[in-house]
Short mmCIF file of C-alpha atoms and ligand atoms in Angstrom, two decimals:
data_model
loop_
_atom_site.label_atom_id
_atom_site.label_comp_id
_atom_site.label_asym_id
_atom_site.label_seq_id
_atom_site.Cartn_x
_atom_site.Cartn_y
_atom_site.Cartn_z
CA UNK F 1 -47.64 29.48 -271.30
CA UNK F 2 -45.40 32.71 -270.98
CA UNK F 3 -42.96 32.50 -273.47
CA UNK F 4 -39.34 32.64 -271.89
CA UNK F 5 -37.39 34.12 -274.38
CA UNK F 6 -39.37 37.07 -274.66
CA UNK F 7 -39.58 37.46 -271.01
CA UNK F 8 -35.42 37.54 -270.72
CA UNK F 9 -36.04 40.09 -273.67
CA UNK F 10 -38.25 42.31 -272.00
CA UNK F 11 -37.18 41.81 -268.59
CA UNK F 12 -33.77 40.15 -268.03
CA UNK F 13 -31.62 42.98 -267.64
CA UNK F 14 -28.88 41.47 -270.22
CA UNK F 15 -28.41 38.60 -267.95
CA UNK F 16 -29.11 39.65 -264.37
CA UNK F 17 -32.45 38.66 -264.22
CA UNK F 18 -33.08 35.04 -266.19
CA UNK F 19 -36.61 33.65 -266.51
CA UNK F 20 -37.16 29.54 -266.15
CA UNK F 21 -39.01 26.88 -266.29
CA UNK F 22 -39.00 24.52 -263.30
CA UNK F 23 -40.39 20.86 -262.68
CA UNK F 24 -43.78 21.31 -261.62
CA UNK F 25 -43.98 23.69 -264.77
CA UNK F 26 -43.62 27.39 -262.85
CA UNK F 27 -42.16 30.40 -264.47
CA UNK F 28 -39.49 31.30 -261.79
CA UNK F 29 -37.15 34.13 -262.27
CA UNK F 30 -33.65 34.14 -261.02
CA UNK F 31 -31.86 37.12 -260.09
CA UNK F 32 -28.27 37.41 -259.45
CA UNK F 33 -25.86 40.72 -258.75
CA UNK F 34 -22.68 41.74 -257.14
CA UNK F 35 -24.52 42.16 -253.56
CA UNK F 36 -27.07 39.01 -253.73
CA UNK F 37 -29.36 36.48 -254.84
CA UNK F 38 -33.11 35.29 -255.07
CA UNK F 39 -35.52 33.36 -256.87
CA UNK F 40 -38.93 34.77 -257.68
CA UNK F 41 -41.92 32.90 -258.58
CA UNK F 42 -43.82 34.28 -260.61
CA UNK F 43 -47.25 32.41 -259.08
CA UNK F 44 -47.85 34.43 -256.00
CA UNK F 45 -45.02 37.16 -256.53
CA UNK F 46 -43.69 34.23 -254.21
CA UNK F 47 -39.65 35.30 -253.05
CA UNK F 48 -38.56 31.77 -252.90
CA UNK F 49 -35.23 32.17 -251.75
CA UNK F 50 -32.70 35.07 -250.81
CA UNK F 51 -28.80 35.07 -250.21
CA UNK F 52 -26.89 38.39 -249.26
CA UNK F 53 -23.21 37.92 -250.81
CA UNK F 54 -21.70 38.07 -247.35
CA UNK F 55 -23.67 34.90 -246.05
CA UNK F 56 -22.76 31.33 -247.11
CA UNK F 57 -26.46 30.30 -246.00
CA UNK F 58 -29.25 31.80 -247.35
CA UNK F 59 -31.45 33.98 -245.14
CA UNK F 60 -34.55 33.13 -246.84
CA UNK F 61 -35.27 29.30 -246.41
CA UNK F 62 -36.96 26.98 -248.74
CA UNK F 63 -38.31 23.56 -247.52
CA UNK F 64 -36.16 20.89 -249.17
CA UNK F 65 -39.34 19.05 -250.24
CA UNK F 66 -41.59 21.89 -251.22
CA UNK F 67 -43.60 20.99 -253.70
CA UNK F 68 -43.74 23.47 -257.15
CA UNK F 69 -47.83 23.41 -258.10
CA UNK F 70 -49.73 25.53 -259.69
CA UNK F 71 -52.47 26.46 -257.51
CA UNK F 72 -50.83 25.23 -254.55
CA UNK F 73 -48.29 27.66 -252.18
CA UNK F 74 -44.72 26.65 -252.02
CA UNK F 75 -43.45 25.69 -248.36
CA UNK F 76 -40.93 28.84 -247.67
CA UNK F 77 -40.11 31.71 -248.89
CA UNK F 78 -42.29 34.96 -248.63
CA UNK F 79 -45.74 33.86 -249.49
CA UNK F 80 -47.83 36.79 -250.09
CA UNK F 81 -51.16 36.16 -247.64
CA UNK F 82 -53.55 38.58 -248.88
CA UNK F 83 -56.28 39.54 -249.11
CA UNK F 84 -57.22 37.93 -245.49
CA UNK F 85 -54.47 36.60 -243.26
CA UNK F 86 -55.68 32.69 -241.51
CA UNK F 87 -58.99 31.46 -242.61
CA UNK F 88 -61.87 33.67 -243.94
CA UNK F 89 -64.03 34.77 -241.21
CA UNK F 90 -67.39 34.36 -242.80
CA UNK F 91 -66.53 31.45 -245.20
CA UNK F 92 -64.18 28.41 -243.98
CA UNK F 93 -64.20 26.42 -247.81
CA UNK F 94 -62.11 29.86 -249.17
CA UNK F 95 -58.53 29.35 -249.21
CA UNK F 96 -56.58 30.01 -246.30
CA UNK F 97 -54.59 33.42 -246.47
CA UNK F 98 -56.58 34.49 -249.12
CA UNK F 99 -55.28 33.67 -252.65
CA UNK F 100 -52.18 36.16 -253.60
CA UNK F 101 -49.86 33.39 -253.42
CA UNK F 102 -51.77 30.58 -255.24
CA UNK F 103 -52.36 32.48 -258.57
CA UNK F 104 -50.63 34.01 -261.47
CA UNK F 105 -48.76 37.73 -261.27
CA UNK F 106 -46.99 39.36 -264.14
CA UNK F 107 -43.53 40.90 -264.15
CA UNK F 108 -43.93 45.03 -265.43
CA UNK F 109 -40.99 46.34 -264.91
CA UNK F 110 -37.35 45.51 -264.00
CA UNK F 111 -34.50 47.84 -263.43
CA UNK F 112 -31.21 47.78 -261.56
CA UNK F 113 -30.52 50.41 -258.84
CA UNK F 114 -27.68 52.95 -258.68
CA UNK F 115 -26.54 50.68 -255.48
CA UNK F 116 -26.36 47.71 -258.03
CA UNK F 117 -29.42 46.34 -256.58
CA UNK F 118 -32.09 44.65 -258.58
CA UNK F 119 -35.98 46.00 -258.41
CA UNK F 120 -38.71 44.22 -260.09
CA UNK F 121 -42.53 45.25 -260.02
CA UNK F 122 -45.48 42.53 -260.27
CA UNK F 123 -48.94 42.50 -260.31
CA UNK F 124 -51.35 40.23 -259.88
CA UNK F 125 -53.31 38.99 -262.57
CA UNK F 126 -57.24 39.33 -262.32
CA UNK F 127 -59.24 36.40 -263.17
CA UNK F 128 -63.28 36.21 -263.16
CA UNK F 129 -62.82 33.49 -260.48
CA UNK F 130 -61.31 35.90 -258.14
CA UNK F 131 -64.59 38.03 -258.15
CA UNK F 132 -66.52 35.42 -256.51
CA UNK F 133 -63.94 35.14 -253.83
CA UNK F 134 -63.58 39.08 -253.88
CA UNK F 135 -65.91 41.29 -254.80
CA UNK F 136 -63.58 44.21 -254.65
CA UNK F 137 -62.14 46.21 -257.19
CA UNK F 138 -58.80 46.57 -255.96
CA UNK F 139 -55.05 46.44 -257.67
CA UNK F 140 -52.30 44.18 -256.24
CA UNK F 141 -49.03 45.45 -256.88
CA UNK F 142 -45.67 43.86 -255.82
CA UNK F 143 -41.84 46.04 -255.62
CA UNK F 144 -39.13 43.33 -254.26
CA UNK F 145 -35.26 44.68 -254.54
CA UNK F 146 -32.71 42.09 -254.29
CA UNK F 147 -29.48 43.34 -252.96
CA UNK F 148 -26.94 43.21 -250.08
CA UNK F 149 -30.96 43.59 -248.71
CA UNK F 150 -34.16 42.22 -249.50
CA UNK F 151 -36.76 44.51 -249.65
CA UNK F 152 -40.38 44.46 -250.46
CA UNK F 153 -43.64 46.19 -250.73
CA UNK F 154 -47.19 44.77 -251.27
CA UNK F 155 -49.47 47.53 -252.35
CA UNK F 156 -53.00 47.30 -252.43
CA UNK F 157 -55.26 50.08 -254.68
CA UNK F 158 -58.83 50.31 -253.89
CA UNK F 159 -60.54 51.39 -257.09
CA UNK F 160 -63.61 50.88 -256.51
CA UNK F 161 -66.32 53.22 -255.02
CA UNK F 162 -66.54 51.73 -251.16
CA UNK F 163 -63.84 51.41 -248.99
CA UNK F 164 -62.59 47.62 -248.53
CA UNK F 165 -61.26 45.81 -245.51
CA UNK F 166 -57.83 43.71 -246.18
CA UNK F 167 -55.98 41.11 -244.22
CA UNK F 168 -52.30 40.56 -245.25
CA UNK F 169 -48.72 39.29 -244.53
CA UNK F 170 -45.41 38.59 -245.94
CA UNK F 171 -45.11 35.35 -244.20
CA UNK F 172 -41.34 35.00 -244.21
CA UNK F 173 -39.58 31.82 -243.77
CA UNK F 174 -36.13 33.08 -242.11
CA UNK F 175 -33.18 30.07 -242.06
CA UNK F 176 -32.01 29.72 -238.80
CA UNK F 177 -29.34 26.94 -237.19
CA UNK F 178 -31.91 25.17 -234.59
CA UNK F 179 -35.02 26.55 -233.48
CA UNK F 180 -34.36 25.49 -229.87
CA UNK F 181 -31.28 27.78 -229.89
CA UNK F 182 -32.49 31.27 -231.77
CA UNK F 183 -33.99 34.05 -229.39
CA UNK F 184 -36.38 37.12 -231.09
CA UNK F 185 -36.12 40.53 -229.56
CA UNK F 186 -38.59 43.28 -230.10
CA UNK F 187 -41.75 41.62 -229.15
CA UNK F 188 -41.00 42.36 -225.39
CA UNK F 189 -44.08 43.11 -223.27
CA UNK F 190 -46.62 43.16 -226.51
CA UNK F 191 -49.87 41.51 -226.37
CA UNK F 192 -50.78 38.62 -228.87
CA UNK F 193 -53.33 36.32 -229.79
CA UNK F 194 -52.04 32.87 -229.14
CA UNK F 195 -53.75 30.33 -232.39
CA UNK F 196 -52.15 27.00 -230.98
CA UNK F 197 -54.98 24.42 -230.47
CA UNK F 198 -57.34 26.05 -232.81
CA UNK F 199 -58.07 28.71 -230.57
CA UNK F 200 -57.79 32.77 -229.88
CA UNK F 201 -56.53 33.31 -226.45
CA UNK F 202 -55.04 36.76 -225.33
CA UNK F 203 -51.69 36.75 -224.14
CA UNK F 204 -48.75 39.05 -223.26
CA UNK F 205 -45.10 38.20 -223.90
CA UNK F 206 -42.43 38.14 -221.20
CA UNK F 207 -39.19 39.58 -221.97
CA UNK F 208 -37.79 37.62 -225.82
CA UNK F 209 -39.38 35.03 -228.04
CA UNK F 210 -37.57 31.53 -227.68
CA UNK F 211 -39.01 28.24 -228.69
CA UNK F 212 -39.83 24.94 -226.81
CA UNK F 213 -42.88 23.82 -228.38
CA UNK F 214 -45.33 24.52 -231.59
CA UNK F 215 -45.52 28.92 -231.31
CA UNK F 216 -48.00 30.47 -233.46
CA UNK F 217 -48.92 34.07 -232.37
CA UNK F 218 -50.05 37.05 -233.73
CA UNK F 219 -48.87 39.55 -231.76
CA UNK F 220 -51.37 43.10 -232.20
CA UNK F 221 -50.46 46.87 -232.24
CA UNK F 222 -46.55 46.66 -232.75
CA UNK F 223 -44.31 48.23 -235.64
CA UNK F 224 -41.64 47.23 -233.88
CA UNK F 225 -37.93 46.22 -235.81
CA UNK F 226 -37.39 42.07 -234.82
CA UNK F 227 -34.08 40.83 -234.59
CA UNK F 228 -33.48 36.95 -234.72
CA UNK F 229 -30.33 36.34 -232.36
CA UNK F 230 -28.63 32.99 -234.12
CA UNK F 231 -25.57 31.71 -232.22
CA UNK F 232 -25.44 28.35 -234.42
CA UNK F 233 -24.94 30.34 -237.92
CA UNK F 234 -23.61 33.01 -235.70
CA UNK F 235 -25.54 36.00 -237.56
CA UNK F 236 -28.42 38.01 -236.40
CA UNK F 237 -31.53 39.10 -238.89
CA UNK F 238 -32.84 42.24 -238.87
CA UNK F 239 -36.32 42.45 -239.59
CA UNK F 240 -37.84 46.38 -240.47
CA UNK F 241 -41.40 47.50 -241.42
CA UNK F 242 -44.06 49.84 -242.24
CA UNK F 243 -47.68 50.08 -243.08
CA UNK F 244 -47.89 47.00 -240.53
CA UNK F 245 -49.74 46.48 -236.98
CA UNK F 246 -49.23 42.75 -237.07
CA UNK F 247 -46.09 40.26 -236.55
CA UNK F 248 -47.20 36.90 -236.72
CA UNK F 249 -44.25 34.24 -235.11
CA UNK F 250 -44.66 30.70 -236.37
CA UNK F 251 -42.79 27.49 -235.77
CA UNK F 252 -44.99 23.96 -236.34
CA UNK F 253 -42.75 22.29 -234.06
CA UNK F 254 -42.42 17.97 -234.85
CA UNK F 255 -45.82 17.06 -234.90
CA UNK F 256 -47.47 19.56 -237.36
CA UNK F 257 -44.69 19.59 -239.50
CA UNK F 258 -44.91 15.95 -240.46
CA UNK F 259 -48.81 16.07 -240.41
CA UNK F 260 -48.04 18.88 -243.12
CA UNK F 261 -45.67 16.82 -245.32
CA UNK F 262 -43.52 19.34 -247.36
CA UNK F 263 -41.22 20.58 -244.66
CA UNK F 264 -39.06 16.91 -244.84
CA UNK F 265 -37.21 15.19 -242.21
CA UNK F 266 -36.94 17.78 -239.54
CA UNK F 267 -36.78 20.81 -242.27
CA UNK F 268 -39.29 22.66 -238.78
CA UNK F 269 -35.86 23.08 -236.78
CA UNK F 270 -34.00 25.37 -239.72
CA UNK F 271 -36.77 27.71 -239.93
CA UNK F 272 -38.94 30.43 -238.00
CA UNK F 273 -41.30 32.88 -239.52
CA UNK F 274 -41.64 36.70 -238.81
CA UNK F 275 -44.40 37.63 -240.73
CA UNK F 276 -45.47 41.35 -241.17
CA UNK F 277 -48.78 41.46 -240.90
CA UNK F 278 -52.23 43.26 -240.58
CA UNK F 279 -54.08 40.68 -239.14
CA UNK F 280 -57.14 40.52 -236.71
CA UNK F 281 -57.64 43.58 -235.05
CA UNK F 282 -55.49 44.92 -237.29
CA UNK F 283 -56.79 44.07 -240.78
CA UNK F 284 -56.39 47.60 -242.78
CA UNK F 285 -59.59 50.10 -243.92
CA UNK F 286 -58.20 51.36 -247.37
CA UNK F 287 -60.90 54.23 -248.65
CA UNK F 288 -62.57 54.61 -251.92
CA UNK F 289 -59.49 55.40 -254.25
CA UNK F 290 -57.09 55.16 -252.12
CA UNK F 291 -53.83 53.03 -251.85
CA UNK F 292 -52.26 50.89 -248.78
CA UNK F 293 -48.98 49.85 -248.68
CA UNK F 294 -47.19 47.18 -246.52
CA UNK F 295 -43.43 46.84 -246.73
CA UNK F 296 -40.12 44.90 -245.14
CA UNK F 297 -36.21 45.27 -245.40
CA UNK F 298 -34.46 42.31 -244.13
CA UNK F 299 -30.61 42.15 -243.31
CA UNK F 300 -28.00 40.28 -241.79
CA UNK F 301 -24.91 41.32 -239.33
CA UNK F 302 -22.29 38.74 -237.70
CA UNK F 303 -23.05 37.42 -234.06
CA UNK F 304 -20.23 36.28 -232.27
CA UNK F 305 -21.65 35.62 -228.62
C1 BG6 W 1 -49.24 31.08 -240.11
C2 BG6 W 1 -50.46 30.80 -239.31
O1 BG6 W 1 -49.27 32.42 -240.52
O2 BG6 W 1 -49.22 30.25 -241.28
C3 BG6 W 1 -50.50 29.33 -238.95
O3 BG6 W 1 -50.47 31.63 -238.15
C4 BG6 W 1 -50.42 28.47 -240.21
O4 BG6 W 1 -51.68 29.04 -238.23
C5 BG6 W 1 -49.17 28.87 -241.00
O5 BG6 W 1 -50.35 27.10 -239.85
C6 BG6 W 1 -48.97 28.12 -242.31
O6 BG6 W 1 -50.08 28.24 -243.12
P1 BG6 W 1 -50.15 27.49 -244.51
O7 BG6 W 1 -51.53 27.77 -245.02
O8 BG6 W 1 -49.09 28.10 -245.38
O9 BG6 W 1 -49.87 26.04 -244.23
#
């Protein structure tokens, strides 16, 4: 068990940053400044939860009965799929969307920005049961900044001496009003594979993304900027990236949801993810010493239509 106090020692920025224990026994750290607010698990580098000063809801949702486990992922937040995104394509008893977000990282550095924001740096922690998942000698490296924006970037080293193929996304839960009211622009015209019903089926999109019905789609071959149009909270979210070929758009819709059991009563409506992704046709060759890096910025602006 980490010890806390020497964590807040080492890491806690006199007070910005303060490490915790919380039921379920996980090390979360909590990070509050002038511009924002977050919680950070430290199983899975997992962002639990993200407010921006100027919003009274937080943009970043967390399921009201997620569950705190180790070995388990927590419903919401930014779980860190890596290092395939969906099942494993050879091997179906592995653990969907790899393991990043089920296992231990370590905080290695923490320092506040000259904009007031927060950065801390984690890396994953390797354990011999890994290897027999992953045979790869690779680094896993975490920078999240908590500010006025969130921002993060996954990097992956490849240390060893043949080039590895990697799956990944930040699968962010965004907090929305009512899924049946929110609109996504940026996907327009871009082809995707649509997973609902098990299968793989190639589709394109017609003009924006709204929601009637279960959506789960990885749309292939866009870097495109998605913006989440939200007339209930009456904000949009701004969604950037880089290093990414992927956006996955997930809502369970009624039925999954319950079948799933830690989204509670109708927790599905107050949340979509945008998840930046190299999935699929996308997953990411990184050469023999060589380093990939996948990031996001997420912000907010009012929407008064
Ligand atoms: C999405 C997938 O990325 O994650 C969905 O496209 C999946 O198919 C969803 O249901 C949630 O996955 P999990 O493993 O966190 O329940």
């Amino acid at each position: 068990m980490a010890n806390l106090s020497a964590l807040n020692l080492r890491f806690g920025l006199s007070g910005q940053i303060v490490f915790k224990e919380i039921p379920g026994s996980l090390i979360v750290m909590e990070v509050t400044n002038a511009h924002g607010s977050a919680t950070i698990a430290l199983q899975g580098a997992h962002v639990m939860s993200w407010r921006p000063k100027s919003e009274a809801e937080p943009v970043v949702w967390l399921s009201r009965a997620a569950r705190f486990t180790p070995g388990k992922s927590i419903r919401g937040g930014v779980p860190v799929c890596w290092p395939w995104f969906g099942p494993h394509a050879t091997d179906s008893k592995l653990p969907a969307h790899g393991f990043a977000r089920t296992v231990p990282w370590e905080a290695t550095a923490t320092r506040v920005l000259d904009n007031g924001a927060t950065e801390i740096a984690l890396t994953l922690v390797e354990t011999d049961q890994m290897g027999t998942m992953w045979p790869h000698q690779t680094k896993l490296s975490i920078a999240i900044t908590v500010g006025a924006r969130l921002k993060i970037a996954l990097t992956t080293d490849n240390l060893g001496n043949e080039d590895v193929v990697i799956g990944e996304a930040l699968h962010t839960y965004f907090q929305i009003g009512d899924i049946a009211d929110i609109r996504i622009s940026g996907l327009e015209a871009g082809d995707y594979l649509d997973k609902v019903g098990g299968g793989s089926v190639r589709r394109r999109q017609d003009g924006r993304v709204v929601f009637s019905a279960e959506t789960d789609r990885i749309y292939l071959n866009t870097e495109a900027e998605c913006v989440i149009t939200d007339p209930r909270l009456k904000r949009r979210i701004h969604v950037t990236k880089s290093g990414s070929r992927s956006t996955v758009v997930w809502n369970p819709w009624t039925e999954k949801a319950d079948k799933m059991g830690d989204f509670g009563l109708d927790g599905w409506r107050e949340m979509v993810c945008i998840e930046s992704a190299n999935a699929a046709e996308n997953a990411v060759t990184i050469k023999t010493g060589s380093r990939h890096t996948m990031a996001v910025e997420y912000w907010t602006e009012k929407y008064d239509g």
